[in-house]
Structures are given as structure tokens and as C-alpha cells.
Amino acid sequence: MGQGNHDLFDEPVLQSIAKKYGKDVGQVILRFEHQEGIIVFPKSVHEARIKSNQEIFDFELTSDEMDAIRTLDKGKGMHDPDAPSVAQTLLNAFDVHAND
């Protein structure tokens, strides 16, 4: 949700939710994705950000908050998991084999 869309960090809905829980907007986005069942691999080389990314399990967004966040989706995601090249790229990047 947050990748490539830095405007989200200024979104009043997310800022309000972050303030309520004493979190930052990035943590709210990660928590939202976790509750949606989305597998996310947050990355950072900064120790403070790595720690922050792990601190999303001590609060839970309400269903109203989840709905409010869903309305922020503009349908302009940066990643298309169904793009033709994705499967081959993943197969080439990892040692994936079937158990025969």
C-alpha cells in the first residue's frame, strides 16, 4: 500500500489512526496489510525503521478503521502480481522445485 505512494503518509485518515494508537503512519499501513492477510516484506537498512516495522502486533485496527483505510485505494498500485513476467522472475530468483 505504501510503496511508491508517499502521499499516503500525509493522509489525514492514517495520521488520525496513528495518533490514536501512538504509532507512525508506516506502522498503521503495515498493520492494515497484516490484518488484510497481505504478505509484506518491509525492508530497511536503518535500525530504527527495522524496529518500527516489527512493532505492529500490539494493536489492532477496528473494522471501521479498516474500512476507512480501504477507501484510500485509488487503484494505482505499483505492482501487478499477475503480470506475465512475474512468475518467471520469481522462479529465476529462488530455488523452487517440486517434491517428486
GROMACS .gro file of C-alpha atoms in nm:
model
  100
    1MET     CA    1   0.000   0.000   0.000
    2GLY     CA    2   0.268   0.248   0.093
    3GLN     CA    3   0.534   0.157  -0.163
    4GLY     CA    4   0.579   0.437  -0.412
    5ASN     CA    5   0.294   0.646  -0.271
    6HIS     CA    6   0.448   0.886  -0.025
    7ASP     CA    7   0.128   1.097  -0.028
    8LEU     CA    8  -0.027   0.833   0.198
    9PHE     CA    9   0.196   0.947   0.482
   10ASP     CA   10   0.016   1.283   0.478
   11GLU     CA   11  -0.331   1.126   0.460
   12PRO     CA   12  -0.544   1.262   0.749
   13VAL     CA   13  -0.723   0.928   0.800
   14LEU     CA   14  -0.394   0.747   0.853
   15GLN     CA   15  -0.247   1.025   1.065
   16SER     CA   16  -0.551   1.021   1.292
   17ILE     CA   17  -0.535   0.644   1.337
   18ALA     CA   18  -0.159   0.660   1.400
   19LYS     CA   19  -0.209   0.924   1.668
   20LYS     CA   20  -0.482   0.718   1.836
   21TYR     CA   21  -0.251   0.417   1.877
   22GLY     CA   22   0.073   0.609   1.936
   23LYS     CA   23   0.219   0.470   1.612
   24ASP     CA   24   0.350   0.619   1.291
   25VAL     CA   25   0.164   0.604   0.960
   26GLY     CA   26   0.401   0.337   0.828
   27GLN     CA   27   0.310   0.111   1.117
   28VAL     CA   28  -0.061   0.167   1.055
   29ILE     CA   29  -0.015   0.074   0.688
   30LEU     CA   30   0.176  -0.242   0.781
   31ARG     CA   31  -0.089  -0.334   1.040
   32PHE     CA   32  -0.365  -0.281   0.783
   33GLU     CA   33  -0.188  -0.507   0.534
   34HIS     CA   34  -0.131  -0.770   0.805
   35GLN     CA   35  -0.499  -0.769   0.902
   36GLU     CA   36  -0.596  -0.795   0.534
   37GLY     CA   37  -0.386  -1.111   0.508
   38ILE     CA   38  -0.136  -0.950   0.272
   39ILE     CA   39   0.217  -1.085   0.294
   40VAL     CA   40   0.453  -0.791   0.320
   41PHE     CA   41   0.831  -0.789   0.326
   42PRO     CA   42   0.918  -0.448   0.468
   43LYS     CA   43   1.278  -0.356   0.414
   44SER     CA   44   1.512  -0.101   0.556
   45VAL     CA   45   1.878  -0.060   0.630
   46HIS     CA   46   1.803   0.173   0.921
   47GLU     CA   47   1.790   0.007   1.262
   48ALA     CA   48   1.513   0.234   1.391
   49ARG     CA   49   1.290   0.160   1.089
   50ILE     CA   50   1.352  -0.214   1.118
   51LYS     CA   51   1.246  -0.200   1.484
   52SER     CA   52   0.943   0.014   1.397
   53ASN     CA   53   0.835  -0.233   1.128
   54GLN     CA   54   0.823  -0.506   1.393
   55GLU     CA   55   0.610  -0.305   1.635
   56ILE     CA   56   0.273  -0.363   1.467
   57PHE     CA   57   0.146  -0.652   1.675
   58ASP     CA   58   0.049  -0.467   1.992
   59PHE     CA   59  -0.262  -0.302   1.846
   60GLU     CA   60  -0.549  -0.398   1.616
   61LEU     CA   61  -0.741  -0.176   1.378
   62THR     CA   62  -1.118  -0.173   1.418
   63SER     CA   63  -1.345  -0.273   1.131
   64ASP     CA   64  -1.440   0.095   1.085
   65GLU     CA   65  -1.071   0.190   1.063
   66MET     CA   66  -1.008  -0.090   0.814
   67ASP     CA   67  -1.300   0.033   0.601
   68ALA     CA   68  -1.173   0.392   0.617
   69ILE     CA   69  -0.828   0.281   0.500
   70ARG     CA   70  -0.976   0.073   0.217
   71THR     CA   71  -1.140   0.388   0.077
   72LEU     CA   72  -0.791   0.531   0.021
   73ASP     CA   73  -0.724   0.277  -0.256
   74LYS     CA   74  -0.702   0.468  -0.583
   75GLY     CA   75  -0.643   0.154  -0.791
   76LYS     CA   76  -0.298   0.274  -0.890
   77GLY     CA   77  -0.079   0.007  -0.736
   78MET     CA   78   0.282  -0.011  -0.842
   79HIS     CA   79   0.295  -0.393  -0.855
   80ASP     CA   80   0.091  -0.628  -1.072
   81PRO     CA   81   0.135  -0.982  -0.938
   82ASP     CA   82  -0.046  -1.118  -1.243
   83ALA     CA   83   0.186  -0.959  -1.498
   84PRO     CA   84   0.320  -1.224  -1.739
   85SER     CA   85   0.684  -1.185  -1.633
   86VAL     CA   86   0.631  -1.214  -1.257
   87ALA     CA   87   0.611  -1.594  -1.235
   88GLN     CA   88   0.930  -1.645  -1.435
   89THR     CA   89   1.112  -1.372  -1.244
   90LEU     CA   90   1.026  -1.538  -0.913
   91LEU     CA   91   1.120  -1.883  -1.039
   92ASN     CA   92   1.456  -1.748  -1.154
   93ALA     CA   93   1.517  -1.562  -0.827
   94PHE     CA   94   1.458  -1.855  -0.593
   95ASP     CA   95   1.545  -2.221  -0.584
   96VAL     CA   96   1.192  -2.351  -0.633
   97HIS     CA   97   1.135  -2.714  -0.710
   98ALA     CA   98   0.855  -2.964  -0.664
   99ASN     CA   99   0.884  -3.265  -0.440
  100ASP     CA  100   0.863  -3.566  -0.668
   0.00000   0.00000   0.00000
